[in-house]
Amino acid sequence: MSPRTEEQLIKHKAEKRKVITQAALKLFSEEGFQSTSISKIAKEAGVSKGLIYTYFESKEELLRFLILDTIDEMFGIAEVSLGINPTDESFEKMISDYFDWVQINRAFLQIYFGILMQPSVMKLFEKEIMAKAYNVFERMSVYFKNKGFEDPLSETRFFISILDGIYMNYIMDSENYPLAKAKSRILTMYLK
Amino acid sequence: MSPRTEEQLIKHKAEKRKVITQAALKLFSEEGFQSTSISKIAKEAGVSKGLIYTYFESKEELLRFLILDTIDEMFGIAEVSLGINPTDESFEKMISDYFDWVQINRAFLQIYFGILMQPSVMKLFEKEIMAKAYNVFERMSVYFKNKGFEDPLSETRFFISILDGIYMNYIMDSENYPLAKAKSRILTMYLK
Amino acid sequence: MSPRTEEQLIKHKAEKRKVITQAALKLFSEEGFQSTSISKIAKEAGVSKGLIYTYFESKEELLRFLILDTIDEMFGIAEVSLGINPTDESFEKMISDYFDWVQINRAFLQIYFGILMQPSVMKLFEKEIMAKAYNVFERMSVYFKNKGFEDPLSETRFFISILDGIYMNYIMDSENYPLAKAKSRILTMYLK
Amino acid sequence: MSPRTEEQLIKHKAEKRKVITQAALKLFSEEGFQSTSISKIAKEAGVSKGLIYTYFESKEELLRFLILDTIDEMFGIAEVSLGINPTDESFEKMISDYFDWVQINRAFLQIYFGILMQPSVMKLFEKEIMAKAYNVFERMSVYFKNKGFEDPLSETRFFISILDGIYMNYIMDSENYPLAKAKSRILTMYLK
DNA sequence: CATGAATGAGAGTTCATTCAT
DNA sequence: CATGAATGAACTCTCATTCAT
């Protein structure tokens, strides 16, 4: 209606994408990606079907945006907490941050784990996710190497497997899963 | 194809269900349940679309059959290996059996984990899976109790989380995942 | 199994056709012709799907047989009761016979009226039904001519319309429809 | 096709529904409800298959709309013509109006009578039709009561049966049925 | 910038009919 | 004579995507 600066336009676009993305996040986690129609997302977001195509090229691109946007945040926790010289303190901090993050981002993780299990959908992200993941592997390996592990990369993958397993079980059965115990258990395991 | 003896009919039915089920297993694991059409399954199985409905009432029932049939096998490993009085030997045997089983049943596990992450699909199995799972929890708890763990149930869920996490990561990245190392690592962790 | 005379074979065939026809009659009247599958008819009749095709060439031929077989009976009532020289007594008898017949053959009439209303299905019978109907028109016209009606054919068609209307309303709302009153009313109307 | 004013949208919707409804009316009357596919209706209406589902939730809802919309008009004739104090003039007017209406709405009546004969389809309308019908019964009964009939309700149902029978026979055999004679006959019957 | 009517491909499912047994 | 497994066309309905307004 009124002229805006380019900055305003970009901000506006980012906000609209957020609104749509949030609606999609909720629905994808409840019904799955394939079972959620663009119509439902539009209704949930309070916009028209057509508008979604102004902000995203396709339903898949919407999913890509949703995943890649948040994946950076998720993998970023490791990077930020550990830094270049990981210590026991920073390692413990990282674990703590992840447990906090998971509880807030259950819906996202549900979609994420679901995607990991579908090669045909996973193709959309494979490169990006694997690149970021291996990046994190390396960073953590430094810590395990410092701690004297013979095969730091394998230990890294074992450690991440534990986290993934815990989060997956927590998502599936949030009410009964002993998340706090799992957290202290893994802390004891690695930090004595 | 009839009249035949009833025995022949039953055998034939079981065989056909197996053929269809195997085709579905392959495709579901590659594409996911929702993205796999009955047409594709029929083509893969080498039968007509309509025939699938002679053997299964619906696409969902086909999935249920596929899952529930194999889930018994999967959960059965724990029961069989551990028995009523679990020892270190039987516990080690169970872990070993699971690692073997997982390598053979990657496709199934992929579908299984995918289902766990989709509430709308999970509804089809929730009761059966949860009942069986809690059954296994109890059985394993006996072992951890014998070993002197303060909170055996939490330890059970922690232990299972580790297994789940390992298998999930293995499925996602079979070529590079250090499965053997993960196995010896978990054995060391619990059995000295 | 054992050799039979040709007569026995014919009788056997007629009996089987009757069994199948009766099952179809029940289902067609409840669900309509198009909505009743051959499978359902087979189950209701206690025979296999394939067997139905031994006795009838197609689902349509089964319907044709069902309709044409009973239509003769229905139109026959007029012929038999009226005879060549219709009197008040025979006319009254005919009305009485029709009211009796209708109560026994509600299911058939329901199908019959339904068919009359669907040109595409009606095509299967048009010739036969129309021929028989016009035959009856002529026969009744004799009675109305004898009674001095100026336009006996129109009166015939009017009279038959009344019967049809009564039966249709009776079928639709059997519990509440005053069938007995309708009968005495039409008798009074024509026989003083 | 939008944004438009709400008024435009409503008008557009009503027009589209009319186009689809008219196509369906034609085909249903020729082929019957069950034998007419959505594809055929779409082709006849000159729209895509999918669009029909923008305007009607299902094929059944389309039928409901088609029937209930016109049924009001049909039963309305009695109410409007008779008014609260039915006279011979208004009764004659009603009969005349019905005969006119029937000739214009042959296609509708064909569908309507067809539906009445199929319990499984009739279920969709039973309540509405029966309620409206009994409403008309009461209104007409007033006239017959005024005319001194002992059992006005039975006479009403008899009278309506005659009309139904005439219309049904007229629809089946429009070219030869003596509709005008039937009309004068029924007028003579009740109005001397 | 925003709408939702419109499309058309394809989904799951049913079913009349055939035919090896 | 009798069976029901097998087929394939057709059905109702859904949905990602487009585009006139």
Tab-separated table of N, CA, C and O in Angstrom, chain A residues 13-89:
chain	number	residue	atom	x	y	z
A	13	LYS	N	8.760	-10.119	4.702
A	13	LYS	CA	8.812	-11.442	4.110
A	13	LYS	C	9.211	-12.499	5.151
A	13	LYS	O	8.593	-13.559	5.248
A	14	ALA	N	10.211	-12.160	5.936
A	14	ALA	CA	10.677	-13.093	6.967
A	14	ALA	C	9.564	-13.390	7.966
A	14	ALA	O	9.371	-14.536	8.398
A	15	GLU	N	8.808	-12.360	8.304
A	15	GLU	CA	7.718	-12.560	9.278
A	15	GLU	C	6.624	-13.458	8.714
A	15	GLU	O	6.109	-14.333	9.402
A	16	LYS	N	6.273	-13.197	7.476
A	16	LYS	CA	5.230	-14.015	6.845
A	16	LYS	C	5.677	-15.478	6.754
A	16	LYS	O	4.903	-16.396	7.010
A	17	ARG	N	6.922	-15.652	6.366
A	17	ARG	CA	7.443	-17.005	6.289
A	17	ARG	C	7.383	-17.677	7.657
A	17	ARG	O	7.068	-18.870	7.764
A	18	LYS	N	7.650	-16.920	8.671
A	18	LYS	CA	7.616	-17.474	10.033
A	18	LYS	C	6.205	-17.936	10.391
A	18	LYS	O	6.010	-19.020	10.961
A	19	VAL	N	5.233	-17.093	10.084
A	19	VAL	CA	3.839	-17.426	10.400
A	19	VAL	C	3.435	-18.729	9.719
A	19	VAL	O	2.862	-19.638	10.331
A	20	ILE	N	3.767	-18.808	8.443
A	20	ILE	CA	3.400	-20.006	7.674
A	20	ILE	C	4.158	-21.225	8.197
A	20	ILE	O	3.591	-22.303	8.386
A	21	THR	N	5.415	-21.020	8.433
A	21	THR	CA	6.269	-22.101	8.926
A	21	THR	C	5.787	-22.657	10.271
A	21	THR	O	5.785	-23.864	10.496
A	22	GLN	N	5.380	-21.753	11.149
A	22	GLN	CA	4.916	-22.195	12.461
A	22	GLN	C	3.651	-23.050	12.336
A	22	GLN	O	3.491	-24.060	13.016
A	23	ALA	N	2.752	-22.617	11.464
A	23	ALA	CA	1.529	-23.390	11.246
A	23	ALA	C	1.869	-24.772	10.692
A	23	ALA	O	1.331	-25.794	11.135
A	24	ALA	N	2.791	-24.772	9.739
A	24	ALA	CA	3.188	-26.040	9.122
A	24	ALA	C	3.857	-26.957	10.150
A	24	ALA	O	3.591	-28.159	10.195
A	25	LEU	N	4.695	-26.382	10.975
A	25	LEU	CA	5.395	-27.144	12.012
A	25	LEU	C	4.405	-27.906	12.885
A	25	LEU	O	4.537	-29.112	13.123
A	26	LYS	N	3.401	-27.185	13.329
A	26	LYS	CA	2.389	-27.800	14.188
A	26	LYS	C	1.698	-28.963	13.467
A	26	LYS	O	1.596	-30.071	14.013
A	27	LEU	N	1.263	-28.703	12.246
A	27	LEU	CA	0.489	-29.712	11.530
A	27	LEU	C	1.355	-30.897	11.083
A	27	LEU	O	0.938	-32.053	11.184
A	28	PHE	N	2.542	-30.597	10.609
A	28	PHE	CA	3.426	-31.690	10.193
A	28	PHE	C	3.708	-32.634	11.367
A	28	PHE	O	3.771	-33.854	11.195
A	29	SER	N	3.894	-32.051	12.540
A	29	SER	CA	4.230	-32.908	13.687
A	29	SER	C	3.031	-33.754	14.116
A	29	SER	O	3.185	-34.854	14.622
A	30	GLU	N	1.838	-33.210	13.894
A	30	GLU	CA	0.644	-33.962	14.296
A	30	GLU	C	0.255	-35.027	13.274
A	30	GLU	O	-0.155	-36.131	13.630
A	31	GLU	N	0.359	-34.658	11.998
A	31	GLU	CA	-0.189	-35.534	10.954
A	31	GLU	C	0.868	-36.101	10.017
A	31	GLU	O	0.571	-36.988	9.213
A	32	GLY	N	2.060	-35.548	10.087
A	32	GLY	CA	3.074	-35.957	9.119
A	32	GLY	C	3.066	-35.032	7.913
A	32	GLY	O	2.054	-34.388	7.617
A	33	PHE	N	4.172	-34.992	7.232
A	33	PHE	CA	4.325	-34.085	6.100
A	33	PHE	C	3.343	-34.395	4.975
A	33	PHE	O	2.621	-33.523	4.501
A	34	GLN	N	3.296	-35.654	4.569
A	34	GLN	CA	2.493	-36.007	3.412
A	34	GLN	C	0.990	-35.872	3.658
A	34	GLN	O	0.242	-35.601	2.738
A	35	SER	N	0.595	-36.064	4.886
A	35	SER	CA	-0.833	-36.023	5.179
A	35	SER	C	-1.342	-34.611	5.453
A	35	SER	O	-2.532	-34.410	5.651
A	36	THR	N	-0.445	-33.658	5.512
A	36	THR	CA	-0.873	-32.286	5.756
A	36	THR	C	-0.992	-31.540	4.437
A	36	THR	O	-0.030	-31.439	3.693
A	37	SER	N	-2.160	-31.042	4.149
A	37	SER	CA	-2.368	-30.353	2.880
A	37	SER	C	-2.051	-28.868	3.015
A	37	SER	O	-2.106	-28.296	4.103
A	38	ILE	N	-1.739	-28.274	1.887
A	38	ILE	CA	-1.492	-26.840	1.846
A	38	ILE	C	-2.734	-26.078	2.346
A	38	ILE	O	-2.616	-25.061	3.028
A	39	SER	N	-3.881	-26.585	2.038
A	39	SER	CA	-5.123	-25.961	2.512
A	39	SER	C	-5.151	-25.866	4.031
A	39	SER	O	-5.484	-24.823	4.596
A	40	LYS	N	-4.821	-26.976	4.681
A	40	LYS	CA	-4.836	-26.975	6.151
A	40	LYS	C	-3.831	-25.967	6.693
A	40	LYS	O	-4.114	-25.261	7.662
A	41	ILE	N	-2.658	-25.943	6.088
A	41	ILE	CA	-1.636	-25.009	6.553
A	41	ILE	C	-2.139	-23.575	6.398
A	41	ILE	O	-1.995	-22.751	7.300
A	42	ALA	N	-2.733	-23.304	5.248
A	42	ALA	CA	-3.242	-21.955	4.990
A	42	ALA	C	-4.270	-21.563	6.041
A	42	ALA	O	-4.233	-20.468	6.600
A	43	LYS	N	-5.172	-22.487	6.321
A	43	LYS	CA	-6.207	-22.203	7.317
A	43	LYS	C	-5.584	-21.970	8.697
A	43	LYS	O	-5.914	-21.003	9.387
A	44	GLU	N	-4.682	-22.846	9.072
A	44	GLU	CA	-4.022	-22.724	10.379
A	44	GLU	C	-3.252	-21.405	10.480
A	44	GLU	O	-3.226	-20.770	11.548
A	45	ALA	N	-2.632	-21.001	9.366
A	45	ALA	CA	-1.828	-19.773	9.378
A	45	ALA	C	-2.694	-18.524	9.185
A	45	ALA	O	-2.224	-17.396	9.368
A	46	GLY	N	-3.953	-18.750	8.815
A	46	GLY	CA	-4.836	-17.616	8.602
A	46	GLY	C	-4.557	-16.848	7.328
A	46	GLY	O	-4.814	-15.641	7.242
A	47	VAL	N	-4.030	-17.539	6.336
A	47	VAL	CA	-3.799	-16.887	5.043
A	47	VAL	C	-4.423	-17.727	3.940
A	47	VAL	O	-4.960	-18.798	4.208
A	48	SER	N	-4.353	-17.244	2.723
A	48	SER	CA	-4.933	-17.996	1.620
A	48	SER	C	-3.914	-18.998	1.079
A	48	SER	O	-2.704	-18.834	1.250
A	49	LYS	N	-4.451	-20.006	0.406
A	49	LYS	CA	-3.597	-21.007	-0.197
A	49	LYS	C	-2.596	-20.361	-1.146
A	49	LYS	O	-1.399	-20.657	-1.112
A	50	GLY	N	-3.101	-19.467	-1.958
A	50	GLY	CA	-2.254	-18.832	-2.956
A	50	GLY	C	-1.068	-18.103	-2.349
A	50	GLY	O	0.030	-18.104	-2.907
A	51	LEU	N	-1.305	-17.500	-1.207
A	51	LEU	CA	-0.237	-16.698	-0.596
A	51	LEU	C	0.977	-17.544	-0.234
A	51	LEU	O	2.113	-17.080	-0.305
A	52	ILE	N	0.707	-18.762	0.147
A	52	ILE	CA	1.820	-19.637	0.513
A	52	ILE	C	2.789	-19.778	-0.660
A	52	ILE	O	4.001	-19.836	-0.472
A	53	TYR	N	2.228	-19.749	-1.855
A	53	TYR	CA	3.089	-19.888	-3.040
A	53	TYR	C	3.801	-18.588	-3.403
A	53	TYR	O	4.640	-18.571	-4.300
A	54	THR	N	3.444	-17.525	-2.733
A	54	THR	CA	4.216	-16.287	-2.904
A	54	THR	C	5.506	-16.374	-2.088
A	54	THR	O	6.524	-15.800	-2.452
A	55	TYR	N	5.413	-17.103	-1.001
A	55	TYR	CA	6.562	-17.153	-0.096
A	55	TYR	C	7.392	-18.436	-0.224
A	55	TYR	O	8.539	-18.479	0.193
A	56	PHE	N	6.780	-19.460	-0.769
A	56	PHE	CA	7.507	-20.725	-0.967
A	56	PHE	C	7.174	-21.276	-2.344
A	56	PHE	O	6.023	-21.220	-2.771
A	57	GLU	N	8.158	-21.818	-2.982
A	57	GLU	CA	7.945	-22.302	-4.348
A	57	GLU	C	7.064	-23.539	-4.396
A	57	GLU	O	6.383	-23.778	-5.386
A	58	SER	N	7.138	-24.351	-3.369
A	58	SER	CA	6.377	-25.590	-3.348
A	58	SER	C	6.256	-26.069	-1.908
A	58	SER	O	6.874	-25.514	-0.993
A	59	LYS	N	5.467	-27.107	-1.750
A	59	LYS	CA	5.308	-27.677	-0.415
A	59	LYS	C	6.655	-28.213	0.083
A	59	LYS	O	6.982	-28.087	1.266
A	60	GLU	N	7.419	-28.771	-0.806
A	60	GLU	CA	8.721	-29.300	-0.417
A	60	GLU	C	9.686	-28.196	0.013
A	60	GLU	O	10.456	-28.365	0.957
A	61	GLU	N	9.590	-27.089	-0.699
A	61	GLU	CA	10.488	-25.997	-0.338
A	61	GLU	C	10.115	-25.451	1.049
A	61	GLU	O	10.983	-25.026	1.814
A	62	LEU	N	8.823	-25.479	1.330
A	62	LEU	CA	8.385	-25.055	2.661
A	62	LEU	C	8.979	-25.974	3.727
A	62	LEU	O	9.481	-25.513	4.767
A	63	LEU	N	8.953	-27.251	3.445
A	63	LEU	CA	9.546	-28.199	4.393
A	63	LEU	C	11.053	-27.960	4.532
A	63	LEU	O	11.594	-27.926	5.639
A	64	ARG	N	11.699	-27.779	3.398
A	64	ARG	CA	13.137	-27.501	3.417
A	64	ARG	C	13.456	-26.310	4.308
A	64	ARG	O	14.349	-26.352	5.150
A	65	PHE	N	12.696	-25.235	4.092
A	65	PHE	CA	12.927	-24.023	4.869
A	65	PHE	C	12.757	-24.302	6.362
A	65	PHE	O	13.591	-23.933	7.187
A	66	LEU	N	11.653	-24.976	6.647
A	66	LEU	CA	11.314	-25.307	8.030
A	66	LEU	C	12.436	-26.100	8.689
A	66	LEU	O	12.860	-25.809	9.821
A	67	ILE	N	12.930	-27.092	7.995
A	67	ILE	CA	13.947	-27.970	8.559
A	67	ILE	C	15.298	-27.255	8.633
A	67	ILE	O	15.917	-27.183	9.699
A	68	LEU	N	15.726	-26.729	7.503
A	68	LEU	CA	17.075	-26.167	7.454
A	68	LEU	C	17.226	-24.990	8.404
A	68	LEU	O	18.276	-24.797	9.016
A	69	ASP	N	16.168	-24.208	8.521
A	69	ASP	CA	16.195	-23.062	9.412
A	69	ASP	C	16.492	-23.496	10.845
A	69	ASP	O	17.337	-22.921	11.530
A	70	THR	N	15.819	-24.514	11.278
A	70	THR	CA	15.929	-24.922	12.672
A	70	THR	C	17.127	-25.834	12.921
A	70	THR	O	17.662	-25.903	14.027
A	71	ILE	N	17.509	-26.531	11.875
A	71	ILE	CA	18.661	-27.422	12.008
A	71	ILE	C	19.919	-26.628	12.368
A	71	ILE	O	20.765	-27.103	13.147
A	72	ASP	N	20.032	-25.462	11.800
A	72	ASP	CA	21.188	-24.631	12.135
A	72	ASP	C	21.222	-24.347	13.640
A	72	ASP	O	22.262	-24.415	14.277
A	73	GLU	N	20.050	-24.038	14.141
A	73	GLU	CA	19.939	-23.772	15.573
A	73	GLU	C	20.363	-25.006	16.366
A	73	GLU	O	21.138	-24.918	17.321
A	74	MET	N	19.845	-26.156	15.931
A	74	MET	CA	20.096	-27.397	16.649
A	74	MET	C	21.578	-27.769	16.645
A	74	MET	O	22.171	-28.013	17.694
A	75	PHE	N	22.145	-27.788	15.459
A	75	PHE	CA	23.567	-28.136	15.402
A	75	PHE	C	24.428	-27.022	16.002
A	75	PHE	O	25.536	-27.281	16.497
A	76	GLY	N	23.897	-25.814	15.949
A	76	GLY	CA	24.658	-24.675	16.481
A	76	GLY	C	24.951	-24.807	17.966
A	76	GLY	O	25.988	-24.332	18.454
A	77	ILE	N	24.044	-25.454	18.691
A	77	ILE	CA	24.248	-25.596	20.134
A	77	ILE	C	25.598	-26.244	20.430
A	77	ILE	O	26.343	-25.791	21.300
A	78	ALA	N	25.932	-27.284	19.665
A	78	ALA	CA	27.207	-27.962	19.882
A	78	ALA	C	28.369	-26.999	19.630
A	78	ALA	O	29.285	-26.859	20.467
A	79	GLU	N	28.302	-26.336	18.526
A	79	GLU	CA	29.381	-25.423	18.175
A	79	GLU	C	29.574	-24.333	19.220
A	79	GLU	O	30.682	-24.068	19.678
A	80	VAL	N	28.486	-23.699	19.560
A	80	VAL	CA	28.561	-22.575	20.495
A	80	VAL	C	29.054	-23.032	21.870
A	80	VAL	O	29.964	-22.434	22.452
A	81	SER	N	28.466	-24.119	22.355
A	81	SER	CA	28.823	-24.559	23.707
A	81	SER	C	30.266	-25.043	23.774
A	81	SER	O	31.011	-24.708	24.692
A	82	LEU	N	30.646	-25.844	22.799
A	82	LEU	CA	31.966	-26.452	22.849
A	82	LEU	C	33.080	-25.470	22.514
A	82	LEU	O	34.155	-25.511	23.120
A	83	GLY	N	32.834	-24.595	21.547
A	83	GLY	CA	33.890	-23.678	21.119
A	83	GLY	C	35.041	-24.460	20.508
A	83	GLY	O	34.890	-25.631	20.104
A	84	ILE	N	36.181	-23.836	20.437
A	84	ILE	CA	37.339	-24.485	19.782
A	84	ILE	C	38.075	-25.403	20.753
A	84	ILE	O	38.609	-26.431	20.393
A	85	ASN	N	38.078	-25.002	22.000
A	85	ASN	CA	38.753	-25.816	23.006
A	85	ASN	C	37.771	-26.370	24.024
A	85	ASN	O	37.560	-25.789	25.085
A	86	PRO	N	37.155	-27.498	23.687
A	86	PRO	CA	36.102	-28.024	24.575
A	86	PRO	C	36.667	-28.506	25.909
A	86	PRO	O	37.691	-29.188	25.953
A	87	THR	N	35.984	-28.111	26.968
A	87	THR	CA	36.355	-28.554	28.320
A	87	THR	C	35.206	-29.370	28.905
A	87	THR	O	34.129	-29.452	28.298
A	88	ASP	N	35.428	-29.962	30.056
A	88	ASP	CA	34.344	-30.668	30.731
A	88	ASP	C	33.168	-29.733	30.994
A	88	ASP	O	32.007	-30.104	30.850
A	89	GLU	N	33.490	-28.523	31.369
A	89	GLU	CA	32.421	-27.559	31.640
A	89	GLU	C	31.590	-27.285	30.385
A	89	GLU	O	30.354	-27.278	30.421
